[in-house]
Rosetta silent file (secondary structure, phi, psi, omega in degrees, C-alpha in Angstrom):
SEQUENCE: MKAIRQYEFGDAGVLKCEEVPVPVIAQNEVLIKGAYTSINYADIKSRIGSKAKGAFPFTLGLDIAGFIEDGGNTRFKKGDRVIAFPDTGSYAEYVTAKEDLVFLLPDSISMEQAAAMPTVSILAYMLLHEVAHVVESDVIVIHSAAGGVGTMLTQFAKLFGVRKIIATVGDLKKAEHVRQMGAEVVCHYDDFVETVLEETEGKGATVIFDSVAGDITQKSLACLANYGTLVQFGNSSGLKGEFSTADVHSSCRNIKGFSLGTTRKENPKRLAPAAHKIFDYLLAGKVHIPITEIFELQDVQRAHQLMEGRTHQGKILLKL
SCORE:     score description
SCORE:     0.000 S_00000001
   1 L     0.000  174.535  165.534   -0.300    0.005   -0.305 S_00000001
   2 E   -51.568   97.337 -166.378    0.507    3.841   -0.354 S_00000001
   3 E  -140.631  124.905 -157.348    1.487    5.204    2.404 S_00000001
   4 E   -88.196   87.731 -158.120    3.248    8.790    3.066 S_00000001
   5 E  -136.924  152.140 -119.578    5.890    9.083    5.532 S_00000001
   6 L  -152.843  160.843 -154.308    8.948   11.574    6.631 S_00000001
   7 L  -136.489  -72.711 -136.493   12.612   10.523    8.334 S_00000001
   8 L  -140.348  154.230  157.049   13.380   14.255    9.873 S_00000001
   9 L   -55.557  179.979  174.206   11.408   17.478   10.522 S_00000001
  10 L   115.815 -134.682 -164.509   10.977   20.306    8.479 S_00000001
  11 L  -122.603  178.583 -176.948    8.930   21.575    5.399 S_00000001
  12 H   -99.418   36.139  142.063    7.351   19.757    3.242 S_00000001
  13 H   -40.404  -42.138  153.559    9.396   18.557    1.531 S_00000001
  14 H   -45.155    6.010 -156.216   10.096   15.768    3.885 S_00000001
  15 L  -106.432   87.070  143.104    6.987   13.719    3.602 S_00000001
  16 L   -21.888  102.907  169.996    7.782   10.811    1.200 S_00000001
  17 E   -71.528   92.480  147.014    5.012    8.674   -0.989 S_00000001
  18 E   -89.588  131.149  179.736    6.239    5.271   -0.181 S_00000001
  19 E   -94.157  175.120 -173.654    5.183    1.364   -0.401 S_00000001
  20 L  -137.800  163.200 -170.067    4.553   -0.263    2.623 S_00000001
  21 L   -78.685  162.665 -176.152    3.198   -3.476    4.336 S_00000001
  22 L   -78.453  153.031 -178.487   -0.858   -2.906    5.225 S_00000001
  23 L   -71.917 -148.379 -176.835   -0.878   -2.779    8.570 S_00000001
  24 L  -110.663 -143.222  108.629   -1.889   -6.094   11.054 S_00000001
  25 L  -102.037  170.150  147.582   -4.480   -5.639   13.355 S_00000001
  26 L  -149.161 -168.296  177.383   -4.812   -6.794   17.009 S_00000001
  27 L   -55.062  124.682  167.360   -7.551   -6.918   19.252 S_00000001
  28 L    82.990   17.230 -178.807  -10.298   -4.891   19.382 S_00000001
  29 E  -135.904  167.828 -161.776   -9.106   -3.079   16.659 S_00000001
  30 L  -136.950  166.394  172.741  -10.313   -2.724   12.449 S_00000001
  31 L  -146.425   97.585  157.823   -8.800   -2.168    9.382 S_00000001
  32 E   -59.130  131.495  109.685   -9.724    0.457    6.812 S_00000001
  33 E    -8.792   46.607 -151.920   -9.557    1.192    3.737 S_00000001
  34 E   -33.803  152.063  178.161   -8.847    4.895    3.591 S_00000001
  35 E  -123.960  -75.761 -164.135  -11.336    6.863    0.597 S_00000001
  36 E  -122.617  176.998 -144.790  -10.251   10.070    2.182 S_00000001
  37 E  -175.470  153.423 -178.763   -8.420   11.752    4.916 S_00000001
  38 E  -159.338  164.204 -148.401   -8.045   15.445    5.732 S_00000001
  39 L  -107.025   89.852  176.904   -5.348   17.499    6.784 S_00000001
  40 L  -145.039  174.709 -127.519   -4.994   19.867    9.893 S_00000001
  41 L   -77.712   16.517  115.864   -2.141   22.262   11.050 S_00000001
  42 H   -23.188  -66.703  165.634   -1.503   19.771   13.752 S_00000001
  43 H   -31.553  -53.432  165.570   -0.294   17.672   11.289 S_00000001
  44 H   -44.022  -62.397 -169.329    2.084   20.905   10.590 S_00000001
  45 H   -70.313  -33.943  163.234    3.527   21.236   13.889 S_00000001
  46 H   -32.228  -73.023 -172.738    4.107   17.561   13.743 S_00000001
  47 L   -48.446   -3.624 -166.997    5.792   17.696   10.807 S_00000001
  48 L  -121.985  -25.545 -176.972    8.068   20.589   11.786 S_00000001
  49 L   103.279    2.289 -178.506    8.645   18.860   15.227 S_00000001
  50 L  -100.304   -7.252 -171.643    7.006   21.395   18.031 S_00000001
  51 L   -90.593  174.173  159.132    4.364   18.767   18.660 S_00000001
  52 L   -38.199  122.688 -179.937    5.277   15.544   20.828 S_00000001
  53 L   -89.458  149.958 -145.669    8.154   13.817   19.292 S_00000001
  54 L  -118.907 -174.828  175.043    7.768   10.483   17.852 S_00000001
  55 L   -89.682  169.144  159.573   10.627    7.556   16.550 S_00000001
  56 L   -91.229   98.823   40.456   11.268    7.949   12.744 S_00000001
  57 L  -113.276  154.430  163.760    9.724    7.436   10.394 S_00000001
  58 L  -134.451 -158.660 -127.751    6.518    7.759   10.757 S_00000001
  59 E  -143.788  100.709  168.753    3.147    8.355    8.964 S_00000001
  60 L   -67.324  155.853  173.933    0.689   11.999    9.807 S_00000001
  61 L   132.564  100.933 -151.933   -2.674   12.336    9.806 S_00000001
  62 L   -82.382  -38.726 -177.960   -5.224   12.627   12.651 S_00000001
  63 E  -168.498  161.097 -121.122   -8.145   10.766   11.297 S_00000001
  64 E  -145.337  145.389  176.015   -9.681    9.074    8.299 S_00000001
  65 E  -129.441 -173.182 -161.387  -13.401    8.258    6.683 S_00000001
  66 E   107.497 -149.629 -147.981  -13.732    4.912    4.043 S_00000001
  67 L   -95.534 -178.708  149.224  -14.766    0.765    4.514 S_00000001
  68 L  -106.987  116.175  156.231  -14.090   -1.291    7.543 S_00000001
  69 L   -75.743  -19.623 -164.284  -11.954   -4.209    5.362 S_00000001
  70 L  -140.000  128.568  153.103  -11.351   -6.296    8.697 S_00000001
  71 L   -86.221  -30.387  163.219  -13.829   -6.245   10.914 S_00000001
  72 L    68.018 -110.924 -167.922  -11.293   -8.643   13.641 S_00000001
  73 L  -122.739   -8.741 -170.961  -13.440   -9.026   16.962 S_00000001
  74 L   -89.725  156.716 -150.857  -15.363   -5.619   16.608 S_00000001
  75 L   -75.451  -19.073 -167.996  -19.183   -5.025   16.548 S_00000001
  76 L   -66.908  142.425  171.680  -17.565   -3.530   12.644 S_00000001
  77 L  -112.004  174.260  166.931  -18.377   -5.884    9.669 S_00000001
  78 L   -86.607  169.618 -170.256  -16.355   -5.425    5.875 S_00000001
  79 L    36.982   10.898  157.779  -17.811   -2.663    3.513 S_00000001
  80 L   -75.823 -177.666 -138.867  -19.061   -0.689    6.556 S_00000001
  81 L  -109.900  130.621  145.641  -18.928    2.773    5.777 S_00000001
  82 L  -170.770  151.113  124.925  -16.929    4.930    8.944 S_00000001
  83 E  -121.267 -176.456 -158.130  -14.461    7.245   10.322 S_00000001
  84 E  -152.129  153.438  150.331  -11.906    7.142   12.764 S_00000001
  85 L   -63.677  100.634 -171.723   -9.051    7.988   14.633 S_00000001
  86 L  -100.162  171.637 -176.706   -6.126    5.535   13.445 S_00000001
  87 L   -71.092  -62.480  162.421   -3.278    4.574   15.662 S_00000001
  88 L   -72.264  -10.476  175.889   -0.587    5.513   13.433 S_00000001
  89 L   161.664 -178.886  168.881   -1.051    8.223   11.115 S_00000001
  90 L  -136.625   20.027 -175.605   -3.863    8.575    8.335 S_00000001
  91 L  -108.168   63.475 -168.513   -2.027    9.320    5.529 S_00000001
  92 E  -177.199  164.309  171.498   -1.935    5.935    3.876 S_00000001
  93 L   -64.299  -26.918 -168.174   -4.334    3.266    2.068 S_00000001
  94 E  -157.229  126.698 -176.429   -4.868    1.497    4.634 S_00000001
  95 E  -130.970  167.141  126.032   -4.810    1.787    8.692 S_00000001
  96 L  -125.157 -173.407  163.745   -6.115    0.648   11.367 S_00000001
  97 L  -152.618  168.666  165.678   -7.841    1.492   14.869 S_00000001
  98 E   -30.391  131.393 -167.802   -9.632    1.031   18.096 S_00000001
  99 L  -114.682   41.092  132.677  -12.906    0.497   17.754 S_00000001
 100 L   -83.960    0.893  158.875  -13.691    3.128   20.881 S_00000001
 101 L   -83.993   -7.838 -159.905  -12.342    5.132   17.338 S_00000001
 102 E  -145.686  123.858  155.274  -14.650    4.298   14.304 S_00000001
 103 E  -145.530  140.448 -179.031  -18.250    5.226   13.966 S_00000001
 104 L   -46.349   94.374 -178.189  -20.361    4.057   11.917 S_00000001
 105 L  -101.749  155.950 -176.129  -21.773    6.668    9.205 S_00000001
 106 L   -88.939  160.609 -164.627  -24.366    6.743    7.745 S_00000001
 107 L   -12.760  -70.482 -156.733  -25.383    5.863    3.987 S_00000001
 108 L   -66.176  -42.875 -169.531  -26.301    9.815    2.674 S_00000001
 109 L   -44.484   73.505 -154.384  -23.474   11.310    4.370 S_00000001
 110 L   -48.023  178.901 -165.805  -20.772   11.309    1.096 S_00000001
 111 H   -85.358  -28.199 -177.519  -17.309   10.150    2.291 S_00000001
 112 H   -47.088  -56.669 -136.412  -15.652   14.117    1.229 S_00000001
 113 H   -46.405  -67.225 -132.107  -18.212   15.351    4.003 S_00000001
 114 H   -76.140  -14.195  154.767  -17.058   13.155    6.630 S_00000001
 115 H   -42.632  -49.179  135.392  -13.485   13.341    5.983 S_00000001
 116 L    14.062  -61.546 -161.046  -13.820   16.722    6.538 S_00000001
 117 L   -79.348  -79.947 -148.824  -15.624   16.027   10.039 S_00000001
 118 H    -8.966  -78.804 -156.178  -13.745   14.101   12.466 S_00000001
 119 H   -92.633  -70.559   94.906  -11.304   16.319   14.541 S_00000001
 120 H    50.863  -55.821 -179.949  -12.406   20.004   13.519 S_00000001
 121 H   -95.296  -62.283 -159.869  -16.826   19.320   14.028 S_00000001
 122 H   -75.486  -34.789 -177.501  -16.155   16.716   17.379 S_00000001
 123 H   -33.408  -87.901 -159.844  -13.437   19.154   18.536 S_00000001
 124 H   -66.272  -18.596  136.537  -15.651   22.039   18.477 S_00000001
 125 H   -12.349  -66.237 -177.264  -18.542   20.261   19.841 S_00000001
 126 H   -47.795  -58.012 -167.219  -16.844   19.219   23.007 S_00000001
 127 H   -90.093   11.992  176.798  -15.864   22.572   23.362 S_00000001
 128 H   -84.852  -73.161  168.290  -19.267   24.769   22.967 S_00000001
 129 H   -12.775  -81.205 -171.154  -20.874   21.683   24.838 S_00000001
 130 H   -93.148  -16.822 -151.449  -18.665   19.787   27.491 S_00000001
 131 H  -132.646  -91.821  164.845  -15.732   22.300   28.459 S_00000001
 132 H    -7.923  -42.453 -171.137  -17.788   26.176   27.881 S_00000001
 133 L    56.762   46.765  158.858  -21.676   24.649   29.145 S_00000001
 134 L   -47.267  137.290  148.778  -22.853   27.999   26.135 S_00000001
 135 L  -143.401 -176.821 -147.298  -25.933   28.531   26.832 S_00000001
 136 L   -81.861    2.309  169.282  -28.131   30.969   24.598 S_00000001
 137 L   -91.981    7.036  173.736  -27.375   34.132   26.897 S_00000001
 138 L   -37.251  171.808  144.515  -23.854   33.997   25.508 S_00000001
 139 L  -153.594   93.815  169.900  -22.004   36.731   23.588 S_00000001
 140 E   -89.915  168.440  175.751  -18.960   34.655   22.280 S_00000001
 141 E  -148.286  129.717  176.776  -15.750   35.186   20.564 S_00000001
 142 L  -141.115  114.833 -120.426  -14.153   33.192   18.606 S_00000001
 143 L   -92.907  153.035 -150.719  -10.278   33.624   17.465 S_00000001
 144 L    -6.089   98.345 -160.195   -9.443   32.366   14.175 S_00000001
 145 L  -105.787   57.556  105.076  -13.085   31.737   13.156 S_00000001
 146 L  -115.782   43.408  164.057  -12.389   30.805    9.215 S_00000001
 147 E  -108.527  143.144  133.575   -9.896   27.457   10.264 S_00000001
 148 L    32.923  -88.500  115.333  -11.208   24.294   10.509 S_00000001
 149 L     1.639  -65.417 -115.602  -12.339   24.675   14.232 S_00000001
 150 L  -123.674  -25.445  117.191  -13.181   27.910   14.215 S_00000001
 151 L    -5.195  -51.792  156.882  -15.871   27.399   11.119 S_00000001
 152 L   -55.425  -91.559  174.594  -17.578   24.431   13.200 S_00000001
 153 L   -20.565  -41.069  160.242  -17.698   25.901   16.037 S_00000001
 154 L   -74.366  -18.747  177.545  -19.240   29.223   14.774 S_00000001
 155 L   -85.194  -96.088  174.628  -22.192   27.122   13.170 S_00000001
 156 L    15.734  -87.836 -116.219  -22.825   25.151   17.012 S_00000001
 157 H   -49.549  -24.620 -164.937  -23.188   28.098   18.631 S_00000001
 158 H   -59.013  -37.321 -174.903  -25.271   30.124   15.959 S_00000001
 159 H   -70.527   24.302 -178.111  -27.612   26.258   15.732 S_00000001
 160 H  -130.166  -10.259  169.254  -27.563   26.466   19.230 S_00000001
 161 L   101.429  -42.155   80.568  -28.263   30.062   19.243 S_00000001
 162 L   102.807  122.248  176.457  -26.217   31.844   21.134 S_00000001
 163 L   -66.861  -41.951  144.414  -26.702   35.992   21.744 S_00000001
 164 L  -123.373 -176.901  166.978  -23.915   36.607   19.898 S_00000001
 165 E  -143.134  115.365 -133.373  -20.697   35.592   18.049 S_00000001
 166 E  -124.755  129.698  154.002  -18.030   37.999   17.837 S_00000001
 167 L  -142.561  156.282 -177.997  -14.949   36.157   15.111 S_00000001
 168 L  -127.619  164.200 -159.723  -11.479   37.118   14.326 S_00000001
 169 L  -151.740  145.371 -139.631   -9.610   36.638   11.992 S_00000001
 170 L  -133.246    1.284  173.317   -5.700   37.619   10.660 S_00000001
 171 L  -153.743   88.875 -160.208   -7.209   38.267    6.788 S_00000001
 172 H   -32.842  -35.292 -167.844   -9.957   40.794    6.475 S_00000001
 173 H   -45.546  -61.810 -164.300  -10.381   38.511    2.912 S_00000001
 174 H   -73.165  -15.480  165.358  -12.114   35.631    5.126 S_00000001
 175 H   -29.020  -71.419 -174.958  -14.574   38.306    7.070 S_00000001
 176 H   -57.173  -39.008 -141.998  -17.518   37.097    4.459 S_00000001
 177 H   -89.382  -22.460 -172.560  -16.336   33.697    4.059 S_00000001
 178 H  -121.128   -8.576  150.719  -17.003   33.538    8.585 S_00000001
 179 H   -57.688  -46.612 -171.100  -20.394   36.184    8.575 S_00000001
 180 H   -51.622  -41.096 -150.403  -22.032   33.205    6.221 S_00000001
 181 H   -85.276  -15.782  137.952  -21.338   30.579    8.632 S_00000001
 182 H   158.123   31.861 -172.886  -23.327   32.758   11.049 S_00000001
 183 L   -87.281  146.612 -176.200  -20.675   35.170   13.077 S_00000001
 184 L  -118.257   -8.466   99.335  -22.627   38.751   13.326 S_00000001
 185 E   -35.331   59.905  172.443  -19.393   40.161   13.992 S_00000001
 186 L   -97.221  154.379 -170.166  -15.876   39.833   12.364 S_00000001
 187 L  -161.297  139.106 -171.757  -12.813   41.267   13.282 S_00000001
 188 L   -41.641  164.602  159.558   -8.841   41.784   13.026 S_00000001
 189 L   -81.383  -24.418  175.891   -7.151   40.235   15.710 S_00000001
 190 L   -65.406  -17.871  146.713   -5.035   43.406   16.155 S_00000001
 191 L  -157.134   53.944 -169.879   -8.003   44.923   17.184 S_00000001
 192 H   -50.090  -66.728 -158.145  -10.518   42.613   18.736 S_00000001
 193 H   -66.059  -59.261  173.319  -10.666   43.491   22.228 S_00000001
 194 H   -31.392  -29.620  172.911  -11.853   47.452   21.316 S_00000001
 195 H   -87.974  -22.794  177.168  -14.481   45.621   19.365 S_00000001
 196 H   -84.972  -30.282  147.388  -15.917   43.426   22.193 S_00000001
 197 H   -40.270  -58.264 -177.801  -15.895   46.258   24.923 S_00000001
 198 H   -55.408  -77.460 -179.802  -17.879   48.044   21.827 S_00000001
 199 H   -45.258  -51.481 -174.128  -20.760   45.045   21.304 S_00000001
 200 L   -36.572  -35.599 -152.090  -20.603   44.794   24.964 S_00000001
 201 L    42.534   43.739  169.933  -21.107   48.050   26.366 S_00000001
 202 L    80.654  -17.775  134.701  -17.895   47.589   27.855 S_00000001
 203 L   -61.174   25.659  166.684  -18.722   44.076   29.687 S_00000001
 204 L    52.367  157.232 -131.836  -16.579   41.893   27.933 S_00000001
 205 L   -83.919  167.051  161.070  -17.294   38.722   25.463 S_00000001
 206 L  -126.537   18.144  175.892  -18.987   35.775   28.622 S_00000001
 207 E  -157.724  105.606  159.130  -17.291   33.024   26.648 S_00000001
 208 E  -122.944  160.733 -147.100  -13.845   33.065   24.419 S_00000001
 209 E  -114.842   76.896 -176.985  -12.258   30.178   22.476 S_00000001
 210 E   -94.406  133.108  176.749   -8.598   30.344   21.415 S_00000001
 211 L  -121.829   33.794 -172.074   -6.297   28.118   19.918 S_00000001
 212 L   -98.108  -54.300  170.287   -3.848   31.029   18.783 S_00000001
 213 L    92.736 -168.410 -163.379   -1.720   31.639   22.491 S_00000001
 214 L    64.905 -100.478  130.022    0.573   34.198   22.876 S_00000001
 215 L   -89.537   15.953  173.878   -0.911   37.343   23.352 S_00000001
 216 L   -32.870  -61.515 -165.410   -4.505   36.126   22.408 S_00000001
 217 L   -10.066  -80.014 -145.205   -4.307   35.702   25.527 S_00000001
 218 H   -83.500  -22.014 -141.984   -3.293   38.173   27.476 S_00000001
 219 H  -109.213   19.303 -164.337   -5.575   40.692   25.090 S_00000001
 220 H  -120.688  -32.660 -166.262   -8.735   38.050   25.323 S_00000001
 221 H   -70.617  -34.144  155.253   -8.113   38.198   29.175 S_00000001
 222 L     3.993  -68.517  154.323   -8.958   42.014   28.319 S_00000001
 223 L  -102.306   -7.777  162.768  -12.195   41.347   27.179 S_00000001
 224 L  -124.510  107.527  162.085  -13.269   39.216   29.046 S_00000001
 225 L    32.367  121.670  171.012  -16.214   39.503   31.125 S_00000001
 226 L   -79.819  167.684 -149.731  -16.677   38.866   34.779 S_00000001
 227 L    31.946   34.018 -154.170  -17.396   35.193   35.719 S_00000001
 228 L  -125.733  163.951 -142.514  -17.295   34.486   32.039 S_00000001
 229 E  -129.104  106.545  145.824  -15.197   31.483   30.983 S_00000001
 230 E   -60.409   99.527  174.835  -11.814   31.475   28.611 S_00000001
 231 E   -87.313  134.617 -161.922  -11.666   28.308   26.699 S_00000001
 232 E  -118.352  101.683  150.388   -7.472   27.651   25.541 S_00000001
 233 L   -88.266    6.977 -112.826   -7.334   24.614   22.877 S_00000001
 234 L   152.976  166.166  174.324   -4.311   25.313   20.374 S_00000001
 235 L  -157.871   84.838  145.762   -0.974   27.587   19.872 S_00000001
 236 L   -66.258  -19.974 -164.861   -0.968   28.120   16.171 S_00000001
 237 L   -64.772  -67.007  141.457    1.285   30.926   17.245 S_00000001
 238 L   142.805   35.706  172.152    3.329   28.237   18.375 S_00000001
 239 L  -108.676  153.807 -172.342    3.925   31.226   21.683 S_00000001
 240 L   -96.745  138.444  156.405    3.042   30.024   25.047 S_00000001
 241 L   -74.114  137.428  165.533    0.063   32.218   26.656 S_00000001
 242 L  -135.350  136.679  171.256    0.954   33.867   29.805 S_00000001
 243 L  -145.189  143.986 -164.151   -1.382   34.816   32.904 S_00000001
 244 L  -110.098  156.604 -153.358   -1.605   36.099   36.274 S_00000001
 245 H   -65.139  -50.734 -146.835   -3.693   34.143   38.894 S_00000001
 246 H   -76.068    7.174  134.860   -4.666   38.049   40.059 S_00000001
 247 H   -63.600  -11.303 -171.051   -6.170   38.301   36.677 S_00000001
 248 L  -145.904  -14.909  156.510   -8.702   35.573   37.481 S_00000001
 249 L  -109.028    4.143  153.299   -9.749   35.599   41.022 S_00000001
 250 L  -120.103   40.470  148.147  -11.202   38.411   42.179 S_00000001
 251 L  -101.206    7.569 -157.000  -13.126   38.569   38.461 S_00000001
 252 L     9.351   52.523 -175.162  -14.377   34.482   39.082 S_00000001
 253 L   -84.792  174.503  142.974  -13.172   34.883   35.356 S_00000001
 254 E  -137.144  168.116  127.020  -11.690   30.891   34.919 S_00000001
 255 E   -94.325  145.976 -159.233   -9.904   29.269   32.666 S_00000001
 256 E  -138.197  109.359  179.298  -10.101   26.288   30.631 S_00000001
 257 E  -103.260 -161.443 -173.516   -8.098   23.840   28.285 S_00000001
 258 L   169.371  142.806 -170.449   -8.727   20.733   26.378 S_00000001
 259 L  -118.727  104.297  170.310   -6.909   18.149   24.466 S_00000001
 260 H   -61.953  -92.122  137.820   -8.912   16.494   21.951 S_00000001
 261 H    40.940  -99.321  168.516   -6.044   14.394   21.497 S_00000001
 262 H   -59.279  -15.675 -174.595   -5.763   13.396   25.264 S_00000001
 263 H   -90.508  -27.899 -174.648   -9.107   12.733   25.638 S_00000001
 264 H   -62.725  -45.396  154.029   -9.068    9.938   22.474 S_00000001
 265 H   -28.385  -84.781 -142.994   -5.844    8.306   24.833 S_00000001
 266 H   -71.061  -43.797 -170.919   -7.308    8.835   27.643 S_00000001
 267 L  -158.223   64.540  165.582  -11.643    8.429   27.850 S_00000001
 268 L   -80.321   35.310  106.696  -12.493    7.870   23.936 S_00000001
 269 L   -16.377  -71.832 -153.582  -15.847    7.305   24.934 S_00000001
 270 L   -50.112  -33.607 -161.558  -16.471   10.975   25.436 S_00000001
 271 L   -56.882  -64.330 -146.300  -16.442   11.453   21.579 S_00000001
 272 L   -23.757  -52.019 -147.334  -19.421    8.953   20.638 S_00000001
 273 L  -112.805   66.302 -173.774  -21.851   10.674   21.530 S_00000001
 274 L  -118.572  -50.693 -164.866  -20.266   13.992   19.578 S_00000001
 275 L   -85.623   -7.895 -169.301  -19.687   12.427   16.836 S_00000001
 276 L  -101.802  -51.408  161.789  -23.317   11.349   16.528 S_00000001
 277 H   -21.949  -59.472 -165.959  -24.832   14.578   17.347 S_00000001
 278 H   -73.268  -46.357 -176.906  -22.756   15.881   14.088 S_00000001
 279 H   -56.178  -56.961 -171.475  -24.003   13.198   12.071 S_00000001
 280 H   -54.220  -84.488 -136.685  -28.067   14.288   12.438 S_00000001
 281 H   -33.334  -50.703  172.444  -27.020   17.664   11.829 S_00000001
 282 H   -20.786  -76.688  151.553  -25.323   16.848    8.888 S_00000001
 283 L   -19.798 -117.381  117.900  -28.284   14.891    8.022 S_00000001
 284 L    70.188  -61.227  178.489  -30.714   17.539    8.401 S_00000001
 285 L    80.559   60.324 -171.000  -28.474   19.960    6.239 S_00000001
 286 L   -90.271  -27.195 -166.089  -27.888   21.607    9.561 S_00000001
 287 L   163.846  138.589 -176.186  -24.374   23.071    9.226 S_00000001
 288 L   -97.994  112.154  174.856  -21.874   22.748    6.283 S_00000001
 289 L   -91.575  128.936  152.603  -18.054   21.552    6.349 S_00000001
 290 L   -45.233  170.448  178.042  -16.694   23.538    4.058 S_00000001
 291 L   153.937  107.942  159.767  -13.559   22.580    1.174 S_00000001
 292 L     4.656 -110.663  135.339  -11.350   23.688    0.184 S_00000001
 293 L  -142.081 -164.485 -119.498   -9.671   21.320   -2.413 S_00000001
 294 E  -157.391   51.606 -149.777   -8.874   17.981   -2.646 S_00000001
 295 L  -122.612  159.862 -152.816   -5.988   16.613   -3.443 S_00000001
 296 L   -40.768  175.943  178.108   -3.787   12.862   -4.800 S_00000001
 297 L  -111.010  -17.203  138.014   -2.105   11.888   -1.947 S_00000001
 298 L   -24.918  -46.115  160.954    0.927   11.928   -4.132 S_00000001
 299 L  -132.661   49.914  151.426    0.916   15.401   -3.513 S_00000001
 300 H   -25.612  -42.380 -136.440    0.691   15.705   -0.300 S_00000001
 301 H   -98.749  -37.607   63.475    3.254   18.259   -0.263 S_00000001
 302 H    86.877  -89.010  178.840    1.545   20.262   -2.020 S_00000001
 303 H   -79.369  -65.680  166.327   -1.338   20.245    0.263 S_00000001
 304 H    -2.491  -95.671 -174.494    0.929   21.173    3.136 S_00000001
 305 H   -36.807  -47.277 -172.838    1.896   24.234    1.935 S_00000001
 306 H   -27.937  -61.051 -137.580   -1.786   25.415    1.024 S_00000001
 307 H   -51.511  -63.652 -170.599   -2.652   24.752    4.768 S_00000001
 308 H   -69.201    2.078  161.417    0.509   26.517    5.894 S_00000001
 309 H   -51.183  -23.851 -155.737   -0.324   29.527    3.390 S_00000001
 310 L    28.598   59.021  167.883   -3.451   30.206    5.723 S_00000001
 311 L   -95.305  -20.897 -155.955   -4.869   31.472    2.400 S_00000001
 312 L  -106.478  143.379  173.696   -7.734   28.274    2.327 S_00000001
 313 L  -148.340  112.174  178.947  -10.863   28.926    3.950 S_00000001
 314 E   129.490 -167.139 -179.557  -12.657   24.998    4.646 S_00000001
 315 L  -136.651 -170.671 -163.651  -10.270   22.295    4.892 S_00000001
 316 L  -140.721  108.799 -161.443   -8.342   20.327    2.969 S_00000001
 317 E  -104.462  170.915 -163.014   -8.444   16.653    2.385 S_00000001
 318 L  -111.155  100.842 -159.422   -6.346   13.973    0.884 S_00000001
 319 L   -72.139  103.742  150.540   -7.681   11.189   -2.147 S_00000001
 320 L   -95.255    0.000    0.000   -6.709    7.999   -0.797 S_00000001
């Protein structure tokens, strides 16, 4: 089978398309013949070595959509349409995955939409409903709103009916796309504090979602309401966010962290309710996952370059 592997950290040029053996399943695992996989920003960070480091060579990729090739001793059977979070990367024609991290896909959801869904949609749903516990009266801020998770956070928040969605972007050319997803207010990272305070009559937002970190953390606290929640779930800037305990205790504000990767490893059963709810939304036409471009597996280098350019709006897929 074909798989993308890398033997060193570096730019997109380190990604190599190779012939490798089909993996063998263990107990409570399935073998999946992939149809599509998605590219996530976490893949870029892993490729350059800024995330946890594994042994070379390794294969990138967090999620996949495809067909069960071998169900082993699990509840799945050959031919089942599924999405999954594989054990050792998803940039490959065949992957193995643990039963708890495989979800049966309804027939009327296309493989392309399915492949665009797992990481960004499940993460966004859990952030809203299990981490932030949003309510209809909330005014929320979504940083990096044109990205994959930001796009789904915006749609889910609009669907839930929060009072106001304020979205931030690094390029105002993306503003119209974000408004189409459901944001009432779109602003640039540079001036979001002033915009949030103006939109809330000086009170601040009740929930802020941040995957950027760096100085965005301090700026977010500057416009977070008393009793508000800052949800920190990434640092795409590569910079750590910092705050003083004095920023939170007297104002009764709280900061919550969340990682879908940690949850997949330590509490995988938490993902199933979110996945099934998102299937319902897709079947009802209530949400849509924009897809920017689909690349052939051997064109993975170009796909990564598009992701790093940050000019895209929506998901980038690899056809397996």
